[in-house]
Amino acid sequence: MIRVKSPREIERMRRAGRVAALALRAGGEAVRPGMTTAQVCKAVCRVIENHGAVPTFLNYRGFPGGCCVSVNEELIHGIPGNRKLREGDIVSIDAGATLDGYVGDTAATFPVGCISDQAARLIEVTEDCFWAAADKARRGARVSDISKELEGYSKRQGFEIVKQYTGHGVGKRLHEDPEIPNFWDGSRGARLIPGMTLAIEPMVNLGSEDVEILSDGWTVVTTDGQLSSHYEHTLLVTQDAPEFLTLLEG
């Protein structure tokens, strides 16, 4: 069931979203050669906790980290650990903050030092894919309008979007209805109305769209070993253009 948020709930979502956004920014600032993925996650969690929130991902369905830190061919759900970042890597950070019972969820992919033109283009296309699709999140549209644009934009740019994982509603729980596929499955999907809060998150691969889960039970990687990029914001459907709850101004 899709939960339409009240004005009071929306204000709480704004606060949680801002904390998640600040945490993601801190994680991105920690990304540099020689840092471990655990140190990046620590920077994220420090901001969350300093704002009186808790890291949403910690122990979520058994996930062992306070955020997800995924490197190069790792698509999502990378477990923070002792892996050291190297010049030329790209790193996806997925950060969630729960504050006053509501969740902000956001992700982005960051370069480690100087990266290849191919990697930079992949990151750029993934972000642009999000913005093209998010513009469809307007009153009266359908979930399928978002999905069509996610798939269409990535293909027009010559990249493959991952179909196995989706965006989702977000609120009191990290994952709520509706599910937001990153491709059009032929259905129309739910109609969007003001008060819905959604997490749209394209995941785009440099090579094949095929992915698999590693033996740790969490880390999702590209099967061909090529790079993958991830970008996400929590947004609010309004009477007009969407409001981005995890976007920092300036």
Short mmCIF file of C-alpha atoms in Angstrom, two decimals:
data_model
loop_
_atom_site.label_atom_id
_atom_site.label_comp_id
_atom_site.label_asym_id
_atom_site.label_seq_id
_atom_site.Cartn_x
_atom_site.Cartn_y
_atom_site.Cartn_z
CA MET A 1 0.00 0.00 0.00
CA ILE A 2 1.31 3.44 -0.95
CA ARG A 3 1.46 5.87 1.97
CA VAL A 4 0.76 9.52 1.16
CA LYS A 5 2.55 11.66 3.73
CA SER A 6 0.88 14.36 5.82
CA PRO A 7 2.45 17.83 6.10
CA ARG A 8 3.89 16.85 9.48
CA GLU A 9 5.41 13.69 8.03
CA ILE A 10 6.81 15.59 5.07
CA GLU A 11 8.61 17.98 7.40
CA ARG A 12 10.17 15.01 9.18
CA MET A 13 11.16 13.57 5.82
CA ARG A 14 12.84 16.86 4.96
CA ARG A 15 14.90 16.73 8.15
CA ALA A 16 15.90 13.11 7.63
CA GLY A 17 16.71 13.84 4.01
CA ARG A 18 18.99 16.71 4.92
CA VAL A 19 20.94 14.54 7.35
CA ALA A 20 21.34 11.85 4.69
CA ALA A 21 22.52 14.49 2.21
CA LEU A 22 25.09 15.90 4.63
CA ALA A 23 26.32 12.38 5.36
CA LEU A 24 26.70 11.55 1.68
CA ARG A 25 28.66 14.75 1.12
CA ALA A 26 30.98 13.84 3.99
CA GLY A 27 31.49 10.39 2.49
CA GLY A 28 32.34 11.89 -0.87
CA GLU A 29 34.85 14.24 0.73
CA ALA A 30 36.52 11.23 2.39
CA VAL A 31 37.02 9.48 -0.96
CA ARG A 32 40.70 9.65 -1.89
CA PRO A 33 43.56 7.26 -2.61
CA GLY A 34 44.65 5.25 0.44
CA MET A 35 41.38 5.53 2.33
CA THR A 36 39.61 2.27 3.15
CA THR A 37 35.94 1.74 2.45
CA ALA A 38 35.45 1.38 6.21
CA GLN A 39 36.94 4.84 6.76
CA VAL A 40 34.60 6.29 4.14
CA CYS A 41 31.65 4.67 5.90
CA LYS A 42 32.85 6.02 9.25
CA ALA A 43 32.77 9.57 7.83
CA VAL A 44 29.19 9.00 6.67
CA CYS A 45 28.01 7.54 9.98
CA ARG A 46 29.70 10.23 12.06
CA VAL A 47 27.57 12.92 10.41
CA ILE A 48 24.38 10.88 10.80
CA GLU A 49 24.98 10.25 14.48
CA ASN A 50 26.10 13.82 15.18
CA HIS A 51 22.66 14.96 13.99
CA GLY A 52 20.86 12.65 16.36
CA ALA A 53 19.91 10.17 13.64
CA VAL A 54 20.84 6.53 13.13
CA PRO A 55 22.36 4.89 10.01
CA THR A 56 19.38 3.26 8.31
CA PHE A 57 21.39 0.49 6.67
CA LEU A 58 23.10 -0.79 9.82
CA ASN A 59 21.63 -4.24 10.50
CA TYR A 60 18.87 -3.63 7.92
CA ARG A 61 17.91 -7.17 6.95
CA GLY A 62 21.24 -8.16 8.45
CA PHE A 63 23.47 -5.77 6.49
CA PRO A 64 26.68 -5.37 8.54
CA GLY A 65 27.64 -1.79 7.57
CA GLY A 66 26.41 1.68 8.38
CA CYS A 67 26.25 2.51 4.68
CA CYS A 68 27.04 0.82 1.39
CA VAL A 69 30.41 1.54 -0.22
CA SER A 70 30.81 -0.11 -3.64
CA VAL A 71 33.99 0.14 -5.73
CA ASN A 72 34.37 -0.09 -9.52
CA GLU A 73 32.52 -3.23 -10.71
CA GLU A 74 30.54 -3.36 -7.46
CA LEU A 75 27.06 -2.08 -8.24
CA ILE A 76 25.43 -1.81 -4.81
CA HIS A 77 25.54 -3.21 -1.27
CA GLY A 78 29.31 -3.12 -0.93
CA ILE A 79 30.25 -3.96 2.67
CA PRO A 80 32.68 -1.41 4.18
CA GLY A 81 35.98 -3.01 5.10
CA ASN A 82 39.75 -2.90 4.65
CA ARG A 83 39.80 -2.40 0.90
CA LYS A 84 41.95 0.62 0.08
CA LEU A 85 40.88 3.03 -2.63
CA ARG A 86 43.27 3.58 -5.49
CA GLU A 87 43.77 6.40 -7.97
CA GLY A 88 41.37 5.87 -10.86
CA ASP A 89 38.72 3.95 -8.91
CA ILE A 90 35.11 5.05 -8.75
CA VAL A 91 33.14 4.62 -5.52
CA SER A 92 29.38 4.49 -5.03
CA ILE A 93 28.14 5.48 -1.58
CA ASP A 94 24.56 4.73 -0.54
CA ALA A 95 23.62 6.54 2.66
CA GLY A 96 20.44 6.34 4.70
CA ALA A 97 19.56 8.34 7.81
CA THR A 98 16.61 7.63 10.11
CA LEU A 99 15.52 10.63 12.18
CA ASP A 100 12.36 10.84 14.29
CA GLY A 101 11.14 7.64 12.67
CA TYR A 102 11.55 8.76 9.03
CA VAL A 103 14.15 7.86 6.43
CA GLY A 104 16.24 9.86 3.99
CA ASP A 105 17.91 7.75 1.29
CA THR A 106 20.50 8.99 -1.19
CA ALA A 107 23.46 7.74 -3.23
CA ALA A 108 26.10 8.98 -5.64
CA THR A 109 29.26 7.78 -7.35
CA PHE A 110 32.55 9.60 -6.73
CA PRO A 111 35.91 9.57 -8.52
CA VAL A 112 39.08 8.61 -6.67
CA GLY A 113 41.61 11.14 -7.90
CA CYS A 114 41.98 11.25 -11.67
CA ILE A 115 39.72 8.77 -13.46
CA SER A 116 39.38 7.68 -17.07
CA ASP A 117 37.19 9.57 -19.52
CA GLN A 118 35.01 6.45 -19.78
CA ALA A 119 34.47 6.34 -16.03
CA ALA A 120 33.70 10.05 -15.87
CA ARG A 121 31.18 9.69 -18.69
CA LEU A 122 29.51 6.77 -16.89
CA ILE A 123 29.08 8.83 -13.72
CA GLU A 124 27.75 11.79 -15.72
CA VAL A 125 25.21 9.69 -17.62
CA THR A 126 23.96 8.04 -14.42
CA GLU A 127 23.32 11.40 -12.77
CA ASP A 128 21.70 12.83 -15.89
CA CYS A 129 19.55 9.72 -16.15
CA PHE A 130 18.23 10.39 -12.66
CA TRP A 131 17.38 14.02 -13.41
CA ALA A 132 15.65 13.18 -16.67
CA ALA A 133 13.51 10.54 -14.96
CA ALA A 134 12.86 12.55 -11.79
CA ASP A 135 11.33 15.31 -13.87
CA LYS A 136 8.57 12.81 -14.72
CA ALA A 137 7.66 12.46 -11.02
CA ARG A 138 4.78 14.91 -11.23
CA ARG A 139 1.16 14.92 -10.14
CA GLY A 140 -0.95 12.79 -12.45
CA ALA A 141 1.94 10.90 -14.04
CA ARG A 142 2.50 7.17 -13.59
CA VAL A 143 5.38 5.19 -12.14
CA SER A 144 5.83 3.81 -15.66
CA ASP A 145 6.64 7.32 -16.92
CA ILE A 146 9.65 7.35 -14.60
CA SER A 147 10.69 3.84 -15.59
CA LYS A 148 10.43 4.55 -19.32
CA GLU A 149 12.68 7.59 -18.99
CA LEU A 150 15.25 5.74 -16.87
CA GLU A 151 15.62 3.02 -19.48
CA GLY A 152 15.26 5.30 -22.48
CA TYR A 153 17.78 7.90 -21.37
CA SER A 154 20.49 5.36 -20.53
CA LYS A 155 20.04 3.58 -23.87
CA ARG A 156 20.12 6.84 -25.81
CA GLN A 157 23.51 7.51 -24.23
CA GLY A 158 24.80 4.04 -25.15
CA PHE A 159 24.73 2.50 -21.67
CA GLU A 160 22.88 -0.38 -20.05
CA ILE A 161 20.69 0.15 -16.99
CA VAL A 162 20.41 -2.65 -14.45
CA LYS A 163 16.96 -4.22 -14.34
CA GLN A 164 17.22 -6.51 -11.30
CA TYR A 165 17.13 -3.69 -8.73
CA THR A 166 14.64 -0.88 -8.44
CA GLY A 167 13.77 2.42 -6.86
CA HIS A 168 11.06 2.50 -4.24
CA GLY A 169 8.82 4.47 -1.96
CA VAL A 170 10.42 5.65 1.26
CA GLY A 171 9.08 6.98 4.56
CA LYS A 172 8.85 5.29 7.93
CA ARG A 173 10.56 2.36 6.27
CA LEU A 174 13.49 2.34 3.88
CA HIS A 175 11.54 0.36 1.30
CA GLU A 176 7.86 1.17 0.83
CA ASP A 177 5.45 0.91 -2.09
CA PRO A 178 5.55 1.65 -4.93
CA GLU A 179 8.39 -0.25 -6.55
CA ILE A 180 9.97 1.87 -9.30
CA PRO A 181 11.60 -0.33 -11.96
CA ASN A 182 14.56 1.12 -13.83
CA PHE A 183 13.00 -0.11 -17.06
CA TRP A 184 9.51 -0.29 -18.49
CA ASP A 185 7.97 -3.70 -17.84
CA GLY A 186 4.82 -2.96 -19.84
CA SER A 187 2.67 -1.96 -16.87
CA ARG A 188 1.37 1.54 -16.15
CA GLY A 189 2.18 1.54 -12.45
CA ALA A 190 0.61 3.66 -9.74
CA ARG A 191 -0.57 7.19 -10.44
CA LEU A 192 1.51 9.83 -8.68
CA ILE A 193 -0.23 12.20 -6.27
CA PRO A 194 1.12 14.94 -4.02
CA GLY A 195 2.51 13.63 -0.73
CA MET A 196 4.19 10.54 -2.17
CA THR A 197 7.87 10.25 -1.30
CA LEU A 198 10.00 8.25 -3.70
CA ALA A 199 13.61 7.13 -4.05
CA ILE A 200 14.60 6.98 -7.71
CA GLU A 201 17.94 5.29 -8.25
CA PRO A 202 19.37 4.45 -11.67
CA MET A 203 22.21 1.94 -11.73
CA VAL A 204 24.11 2.07 -15.00
CA ASN A 205 26.81 -0.26 -16.30
CA LEU A 206 29.66 0.41 -18.71
CA GLY A 207 29.24 -3.05 -20.23
CA SER A 208 26.51 -5.68 -19.93
CA GLU A 209 23.46 -5.13 -17.71
CA ASP A 210 24.04 -8.54 -16.10
CA VAL A 211 24.96 -8.62 -12.41
CA GLU A 212 25.45 -11.22 -9.69
CA ILE A 213 25.72 -11.39 -5.89
CA LEU A 214 29.06 -12.35 -4.35
CA SER A 215 29.48 -15.09 -1.75
CA ASP A 216 29.15 -12.54 1.09
CA GLY A 217 25.45 -12.52 0.27
CA TRP A 218 25.34 -8.75 -0.26
CA THR A 219 27.78 -7.26 -2.73
CA VAL A 220 26.32 -7.01 -6.24
CA VAL A 221 28.87 -6.89 -9.07
CA THR A 222 28.79 -6.72 -12.85
CA THR A 223 29.30 -10.18 -14.33
CA ASP A 224 31.74 -8.87 -16.95
CA GLY A 225 33.81 -6.96 -14.38
CA GLN A 226 33.19 -3.58 -15.98
CA LEU A 227 32.41 -0.39 -14.09
CA SER A 228 29.02 0.44 -12.60
CA SER A 229 27.58 3.72 -11.30
CA HIS A 230 24.68 4.54 -8.95
CA TYR A 231 22.81 7.77 -8.21
CA GLU A 232 19.78 8.38 -5.99
CA HIS A 233 17.69 11.03 -4.27
CA THR A 234 14.56 10.93 -2.15
CA LEU A 235 11.94 13.23 -3.64
CA LEU A 236 8.48 14.48 -2.80
CA VAL A 237 5.68 14.58 -5.37
CA THR A 238 4.03 18.01 -5.15
CA GLN A 239 1.37 19.98 -7.01
CA ASP A 240 4.08 21.01 -9.45
CA ALA A 241 7.76 20.05 -9.85
CA PRO A 242 9.16 17.44 -7.45
CA GLU A 243 10.94 18.57 -4.30
CA PHE A 244 14.27 16.84 -3.70
CA LEU A 245 14.56 16.02 -0.02
CA THR A 246 18.17 14.83 -0.12
CA LEU A 247 19.57 17.63 -2.28
CA LEU A 248 21.77 20.22 -0.58
CA GLU A 249 21.48 23.76 -1.86
CA GLY A 250 24.61 25.42 -3.12
#
